[in-house]
Amino acid sequence: MILGVGFFWPFHDSNAAQGGGAMFVILLLLSSVPALWYLLRQRAGKRVAGPLWALLFFEFVASFYALAVPPWQMPDEPQHMAHVEIQRRAGTAAAQRIAVNRLNPNDRVVNSSVEADVVASVRETNTVKLLPGARPALDQHHVPGPSELLHPPLYYQVAATLTSPFGSAPLLVRLALVRVLGIVFGAWTVWACGAVGRLLWPTRARMAEVPMALAAGLPTFAVFAGAANSDTLANLLGALLVLVLVVAVVQRPTLRRPVLLGSAVVALVVLGVLTKRTVVPLFFVIPVAALLRTGRRR
């Protein structure tokens, strides 16, 4: 049983090249956070970059959970990975056709192949007894959980692009890569929370880092960051949108700033819509921020 492999489940049944390549990409993804933090500090300054320790602490905790939690045990993870796999093998259009049950012959082949691979992996890892309600679906050779194919495509396209070079590797390798991608998104969500705190309390250093510390130290957030789930990207985009709006309200306006901030808001709104519809309620904060900014200029 793979549960006996413990933390090494991502490399189960992979050969040396596949395992080594996956480890390289995992380390590259995790190291991108401190590397980009360093560039941000060099270009924008210490106050904008914030403390590195919180990002590294979060990466460590989230990585521990991502490895400690057996494969397919995160919420709706089999269905999220099925969406990633369909998009990787056949593209966004095929995923959308399958979602609305308008399959062409090739779509049926792809969908059946993906379902068979995910079902086989769930069975092989022997996690079915830990996955609520999974057995009836698996007995019918279906991926357990509600379908995620109706979700917008951006997150799944990013995950599909990341895992594309590992198409010949076992499915668990690609699952591990997608989990680590979520950790990177989560780390930058933590940074965005800290940036908001530093803007709101510029003269109170301890208070300014409270939002970052809460985000980095919240076990539930760390657990779900290391999951194959579009919520990880949606959380990041939502946090960045709040950050941009706080910048617009708090900082003094310049001739260039309204254009840059407006462009950033539009870009984040578009990316949010393309990621998950749960981001939409945040859009109602935009007019509130505009009113607050107008009030500060009077």
Tab-separated table of C-alpha atoms in Angstrom:
chain	number	residue	atom	x	y	z
A	1	MET	CA	0.000	0.000	0.000
A	2	ILE	CA	1.240	3.458	-0.842
A	3	LEU	CA	0.257	4.752	2.607
A	4	GLY	CA	3.305	2.903	3.864
A	5	VAL	CA	5.528	5.000	1.594
A	6	GLY	CA	4.633	8.075	3.664
A	7	PHE	CA	6.183	11.329	2.501
A	8	PHE	CA	7.547	9.734	-0.674
A	9	TRP	CA	4.170	9.059	-2.295
A	10	PRO	CA	4.784	11.586	-5.134
A	11	PHE	CA	7.539	9.331	-6.489
A	12	HIS	CA	5.655	6.034	-6.268
A	13	ASP	CA	6.178	3.998	-9.480
A	14	SER	CA	8.194	6.799	-11.139
A	15	ASN	CA	11.608	6.100	-12.647
A	16	ALA	CA	14.781	8.030	-11.817
A	17	ALA	CA	14.343	10.573	-14.611
A	18	GLN	CA	10.711	11.260	-13.768
A	19	GLY	CA	11.358	11.488	-10.031
A	20	GLY	CA	14.446	13.642	-10.475
A	21	GLY	CA	12.660	15.962	-12.884
A	22	ALA	CA	9.700	16.312	-10.559
A	23	MET	CA	11.954	17.053	-7.580
A	24	PHE	CA	13.795	19.705	-9.607
A	25	VAL	CA	10.539	21.440	-10.562
A	26	ILE	CA	9.227	21.221	-6.984
A	27	LEU	CA	12.395	22.840	-5.632
A	28	LEU	CA	12.289	25.426	-8.413
A	29	LEU	CA	8.706	26.353	-7.559
A	30	LEU	CA	9.389	26.653	-3.836
A	31	SER	CA	12.628	28.607	-4.341
A	32	SER	CA	10.852	31.037	-6.672
A	33	VAL	CA	9.174	32.621	-3.632
A	34	PRO	CA	12.369	33.808	-1.852
A	35	ALA	CA	13.950	34.627	-5.220
A	36	LEU	CA	11.081	36.900	-6.253
A	37	TRP	CA	10.961	38.332	-2.720
A	38	TYR	CA	14.647	39.284	-3.079
A	39	LEU	CA	14.000	40.993	-6.425
A	40	LEU	CA	11.026	42.822	-4.920
A	41	ARG	CA	13.151	44.025	-2.022
A	42	GLN	CA	15.883	45.215	-4.392
A	43	ARG	CA	13.487	47.084	-6.652
A	44	ALA	CA	10.780	48.339	-4.273
A	45	GLY	CA	12.477	48.390	-0.891
A	46	LYS	CA	12.365	46.605	2.436
A	47	ARG	CA	8.952	47.920	3.460
A	48	VAL	CA	7.203	46.679	0.318
A	49	ALA	CA	8.889	43.266	0.436
A	50	GLY	CA	8.188	42.721	4.117
A	51	PRO	CA	9.777	39.945	6.195
A	52	LEU	CA	10.938	36.799	4.441
A	53	TRP	CA	10.541	34.565	7.496
A	54	ALA	CA	6.740	34.454	7.221
A	55	LEU	CA	6.872	33.265	3.608
A	56	LEU	CA	9.468	30.592	4.380
A	57	PHE	CA	7.566	29.462	7.476
A	58	PHE	CA	4.380	29.151	5.455
A	59	GLU	CA	6.125	27.201	2.693
A	60	PHE	CA	7.585	24.798	5.245
A	61	VAL	CA	4.274	24.158	7.016
A	62	ALA	CA	2.238	23.915	3.797
A	63	SER	CA	4.823	21.577	2.225
A	64	PHE	CA	4.684	19.340	5.292
A	65	TYR	CA	0.907	19.071	5.021
A	66	ALA	CA	1.041	18.564	1.244
A	67	LEU	CA	3.290	15.537	1.729
A	68	ALA	CA	1.708	14.269	4.942
A	69	VAL	CA	-1.855	14.255	3.613
A	70	PRO	CA	-2.268	11.123	1.456
A	71	PRO	CA	-3.029	11.641	-2.240
A	72	TRP	CA	-6.636	12.333	-3.190
A	73	GLN	CA	-7.598	13.307	0.384
A	74	MET	CA	-7.879	17.065	-0.138
A	75	PRO	CA	-11.442	18.370	-0.787
A	76	ASP	CA	-12.710	17.275	-4.223
A	77	GLU	CA	-9.120	16.653	-5.305
A	78	PRO	CA	-9.895	13.747	-7.691
A	79	GLN	CA	-12.329	15.908	-9.671
A	80	HIS	CA	-9.997	18.917	-9.733
A	81	MET	CA	-7.193	16.744	-11.089
A	82	ALA	CA	-9.570	15.218	-13.625
A	83	HIS	CA	-10.228	18.749	-14.920
A	84	VAL	CA	-6.482	19.444	-15.056
A	85	GLU	CA	-5.871	16.200	-16.932
A	86	ILE	CA	-8.624	16.814	-19.485
A	87	GLN	CA	-7.308	20.304	-20.115
A	88	ARG	CA	-3.736	19.013	-20.414
A	89	ARG	CA	-4.650	16.265	-22.864
A	90	ALA	CA	-7.314	17.961	-24.972
A	91	GLY	CA	-7.496	21.672	-24.105
A	92	THR	CA	-10.050	24.082	-22.681
A	93	ALA	CA	-12.625	23.623	-25.428
A	94	ALA	CA	-12.805	19.879	-24.810
A	95	ALA	CA	-13.232	20.415	-21.062
A	96	GLN	CA	-16.095	22.824	-21.723
A	97	ARG	CA	-17.810	20.408	-24.116
A	98	ILE	CA	-17.501	17.558	-21.636
A	99	ALA	CA	-18.872	19.806	-18.875
A	100	VAL	CA	-22.115	20.418	-20.792
A	101	ASN	CA	-22.293	16.856	-22.160
A	102	ARG	CA	-21.710	17.823	-25.800
A	103	LEU	CA	-18.869	15.430	-26.412
A	104	ASN	CA	-17.440	14.572	-29.794
A	105	PRO	CA	-15.875	11.109	-30.296
A	106	ASN	CA	-12.401	12.293	-29.284
A	107	ASP	CA	-13.801	13.947	-26.150
A	108	ARG	CA	-15.346	10.645	-25.109
A	109	VAL	CA	-12.006	8.888	-25.478
A	110	VAL	CA	-10.191	11.571	-23.466
A	111	ASN	CA	-12.841	11.681	-20.750
A	112	SER	CA	-12.901	7.896	-20.390
A	113	SER	CA	-9.104	7.741	-20.276
A	114	VAL	CA	-8.857	10.451	-17.608
A	115	GLU	CA	-11.585	8.858	-15.487
A	116	ALA	CA	-9.886	5.469	-15.732
A	117	ASP	CA	-6.501	6.918	-14.715
A	118	VAL	CA	-7.848	8.853	-11.724
A	119	VAL	CA	-9.995	5.945	-10.538
A	120	ALA	CA	-7.043	3.554	-10.846
A	121	SER	CA	-4.788	5.913	-8.877
A	122	VAL	CA	-7.346	6.373	-6.086
A	123	ARG	CA	-7.718	2.604	-5.817
A	124	GLU	CA	-3.987	1.936	-5.986
A	125	THR	CA	-3.211	4.375	-3.180
A	126	ASN	CA	-5.793	2.608	-1.021
A	127	THR	CA	-7.264	5.922	0.109
A	128	VAL	CA	-10.830	5.043	-0.844
A	129	LYS	CA	-11.683	4.151	2.749
A	130	LEU	CA	-10.548	7.629	3.824
A	131	LEU	CA	-12.478	9.454	1.101
A	132	PRO	CA	-16.129	10.021	2.128
A	133	GLY	CA	-18.631	8.671	-0.380
A	134	ALA	CA	-15.942	7.487	-2.776
A	135	ARG	CA	-16.676	3.771	-2.903
A	136	PRO	CA	-20.051	3.900	-4.744
A	137	ALA	CA	-18.548	6.136	-7.445
A	138	LEU	CA	-15.449	3.976	-7.802
A	139	ASP	CA	-17.568	0.837	-8.027
A	140	GLN	CA	-19.195	2.419	-11.090
A	141	HIS	CA	-15.752	3.432	-12.453
A	142	HIS	CA	-16.463	7.145	-11.927
A	143	VAL	CA	-14.261	9.790	-10.331
A	144	PRO	CA	-15.605	10.472	-6.817
A	145	GLY	CA	-16.950	13.887	-5.899
A	146	PRO	CA	-18.907	16.593	-7.729
A	147	SER	CA	-17.630	17.523	-11.185
A	148	GLU	CA	-15.382	20.589	-11.364
A	149	LEU	CA	-15.546	20.931	-15.152
A	150	LEU	CA	-17.956	23.877	-15.001
A	151	HIS	CA	-15.366	25.977	-13.181
A	152	PRO	CA	-13.575	28.702	-15.208
A	153	PRO	CA	-10.425	27.476	-16.969
A	154	LEU	CA	-7.516	29.691	-15.828
A	155	TYR	CA	-6.291	27.690	-12.829
A	156	TYR	CA	-6.627	24.408	-14.681
A	157	GLN	CA	-4.736	25.762	-17.687
A	158	VAL	CA	-1.869	26.927	-15.462
A	159	ALA	CA	-1.770	23.518	-13.763
A	160	ALA	CA	-1.995	21.726	-17.119
A	161	THR	CA	0.918	23.765	-18.488
A	162	LEU	CA	3.015	23.017	-15.407
A	163	THR	CA	2.378	19.268	-15.582
A	164	SER	CA	2.587	18.945	-19.366
A	165	PRO	CA	6.297	17.907	-19.427
A	166	PHE	CA	5.394	15.026	-17.081
A	167	GLY	CA	2.662	13.510	-19.229
A	168	SER	CA	4.381	10.117	-19.263
A	169	ALA	CA	4.967	10.089	-15.499
A	170	PRO	CA	2.556	8.508	-13.001
A	171	LEU	CA	-0.462	10.631	-12.137
A	172	LEU	CA	0.794	11.060	-8.563
A	173	VAL	CA	3.795	13.021	-9.855
A	174	ARG	CA	1.494	15.524	-11.543
A	175	LEU	CA	-0.710	15.689	-8.446
A	176	ALA	CA	2.341	16.562	-6.340
A	177	LEU	CA	3.333	19.338	-8.748
A	178	VAL	CA	-0.153	20.840	-8.636
A	179	ARG	CA	-0.128	20.715	-4.841
A	180	VAL	CA	3.184	22.599	-4.758
A	181	LEU	CA	1.804	25.160	-7.209
A	182	GLY	CA	-0.935	25.856	-4.665
A	183	ILE	CA	1.708	26.401	-1.972
A	184	VAL	CA	3.376	29.063	-4.126
A	185	PHE	CA	0.033	30.789	-4.654
A	186	GLY	CA	-0.570	30.579	-0.904
A	187	ALA	CA	2.826	32.094	-0.064
A	188	TRP	CA	2.121	35.150	-2.195
A	189	THR	CA	-1.328	35.405	-0.615
A	190	VAL	CA	0.467	35.610	2.740
A	191	TRP	CA	2.711	38.346	1.329
A	192	ALA	CA	-0.304	40.310	0.066
A	193	CYS	CA	-1.884	40.140	3.538
A	194	GLY	CA	1.317	41.527	5.026
A	195	ALA	CA	1.490	44.298	2.424
A	196	VAL	CA	-2.055	45.379	3.324
A	197	GLY	CA	-1.098	45.482	7.007
A	198	ARG	CA	1.970	47.629	6.336
A	199	LEU	CA	-0.151	50.083	4.355
A	200	LEU	CA	-2.854	50.345	7.006
A	201	TRP	CA	-0.466	50.683	9.978
A	202	PRO	CA	2.691	52.313	8.570
A	203	THR	CA	3.946	53.512	11.976
A	204	ARG	CA	3.054	50.420	14.025
A	205	ALA	CA	5.429	47.675	12.963
A	206	ARG	CA	4.002	44.915	15.155
A	207	MET	CA	0.403	45.638	14.216
A	208	ALA	CA	1.349	45.868	10.536
A	209	GLU	CA	2.565	42.274	10.447
A	210	VAL	CA	-0.478	40.791	12.219
A	211	PRO	CA	-2.368	40.020	8.946
A	212	MET	CA	0.705	38.265	7.528
A	213	ALA	CA	1.331	36.309	10.729
A	214	LEU	CA	-2.300	35.195	10.891
A	215	ALA	CA	-2.281	34.038	7.268
A	216	ALA	CA	1.073	32.268	7.611
A	217	GLY	CA	0.189	30.587	10.898
A	218	LEU	CA	-3.374	29.483	10.192
A	219	PRO	CA	-3.215	25.666	9.884
A	220	THR	CA	-6.379	25.393	7.790
A	221	PHE	CA	-5.033	27.838	5.212
A	222	ALA	CA	-1.709	26.001	5.060
A	223	VAL	CA	-3.439	22.642	4.601
A	224	PHE	CA	-5.722	23.752	1.791
A	225	ALA	CA	-2.979	25.741	0.047
A	226	GLY	CA	-1.205	22.466	-0.698
A	227	ALA	CA	-4.147	21.024	-2.606
A	228	ALA	CA	-5.215	20.575	-6.209
A	229	ASN	CA	-7.958	23.178	-6.021
A	230	SER	CA	-8.730	26.399	-7.898
A	231	ASP	CA	-9.325	28.133	-4.550
A	232	THR	CA	-5.559	28.596	-4.212
A	233	LEU	CA	-5.361	30.918	-7.225
A	234	ALA	CA	-8.686	32.568	-6.370
A	235	ASN	CA	-7.381	33.405	-2.883
A	236	LEU	CA	-4.262	34.999	-4.342
A	237	LEU	CA	-6.156	37.104	-6.871
A	238	GLY	CA	-8.631	38.214	-4.206
A	239	ALA	CA	-5.816	39.215	-1.848
A	240	LEU	CA	-4.023	41.130	-4.610
A	241	LEU	CA	-7.251	42.944	-5.514
A	242	VAL	CA	-7.712	44.041	-1.890
A	243	LEU	CA	-4.066	45.150	-1.808
A	244	VAL	CA	-4.425	47.271	-4.946
A	245	LEU	CA	-7.603	48.886	-3.605
A	246	VAL	CA	-5.909	49.688	-0.280
A	247	VAL	CA	-3.007	51.258	-2.183
A	248	ALA	CA	-5.510	53.371	-4.115
A	249	VAL	CA	-7.193	54.591	-0.926
A	250	VAL	CA	-4.190	55.071	1.362
A	251	GLN	CA	-1.372	56.389	-0.792
A	252	ARG	CA	-1.143	59.863	-2.274
A	253	PRO	CA	-2.251	60.064	-5.904
A	254	THR	CA	0.157	60.930	-8.729
A	255	LEU	CA	-0.409	61.471	-12.427
A	256	ARG	CA	0.618	57.906	-13.295
A	257	ARG	CA	-0.831	56.095	-10.300
A	258	PRO	CA	-4.561	56.175	-11.228
A	259	VAL	CA	-3.822	54.629	-14.624
A	260	LEU	CA	-1.597	51.921	-13.141
A	261	LEU	CA	-4.014	51.124	-10.331
A	262	GLY	CA	-6.994	51.101	-12.671
A	263	SER	CA	-5.185	48.751	-15.046
A	264	ALA	CA	-4.262	46.464	-12.151
A	265	VAL	CA	-7.873	46.363	-10.918
A	266	VAL	CA	-9.176	45.525	-14.393
A	267	ALA	CA	-6.549	42.804	-14.864
A	268	LEU	CA	-7.311	41.228	-11.483
A	269	VAL	CA	-11.057	41.337	-12.135
A	270	VAL	CA	-10.608	39.569	-15.473
A	271	LEU	CA	-8.253	36.968	-14.011
A	272	GLY	CA	-10.617	36.450	-11.085
A	273	VAL	CA	-13.583	35.804	-13.374
A	274	LEU	CA	-11.450	33.340	-15.330
A	275	THR	CA	-10.482	31.522	-12.127
A	276	LYS	CA	-13.530	31.107	-9.908
A	277	ARG	CA	-16.892	32.763	-9.484
A	278	THR	CA	-16.442	32.996	-5.712
A	279	VAL	CA	-14.134	35.963	-6.393
A	280	VAL	CA	-17.049	37.996	-7.792
A	281	PRO	CA	-18.397	39.254	-4.402
A	282	LEU	CA	-15.075	41.045	-3.872
A	283	PHE	CA	-15.825	43.220	-6.889
A	284	PHE	CA	-18.387	45.109	-4.816
A	285	VAL	CA	-15.480	46.466	-2.764
A	286	ILE	CA	-14.242	48.391	-5.812
A	287	PRO	CA	-16.887	51.183	-5.711
A	288	VAL	CA	-16.402	51.458	-1.935
A	289	ALA	CA	-12.676	51.992	-2.471
A	290	ALA	CA	-13.425	54.560	-5.188
A	291	LEU	CA	-15.677	56.513	-2.805
A	292	LEU	CA	-13.067	56.422	-0.049
A	293	ARG	CA	-10.378	57.596	-2.445
A	294	THR	CA	-12.585	60.464	-3.642
A	295	GLY	CA	-13.260	61.471	-0.033
A	296	ARG	CA	-9.538	61.573	0.780
A	297	ARG	CA	-8.816	63.844	-2.190
A	298	ARG	CA	-11.312	66.506	-1.034
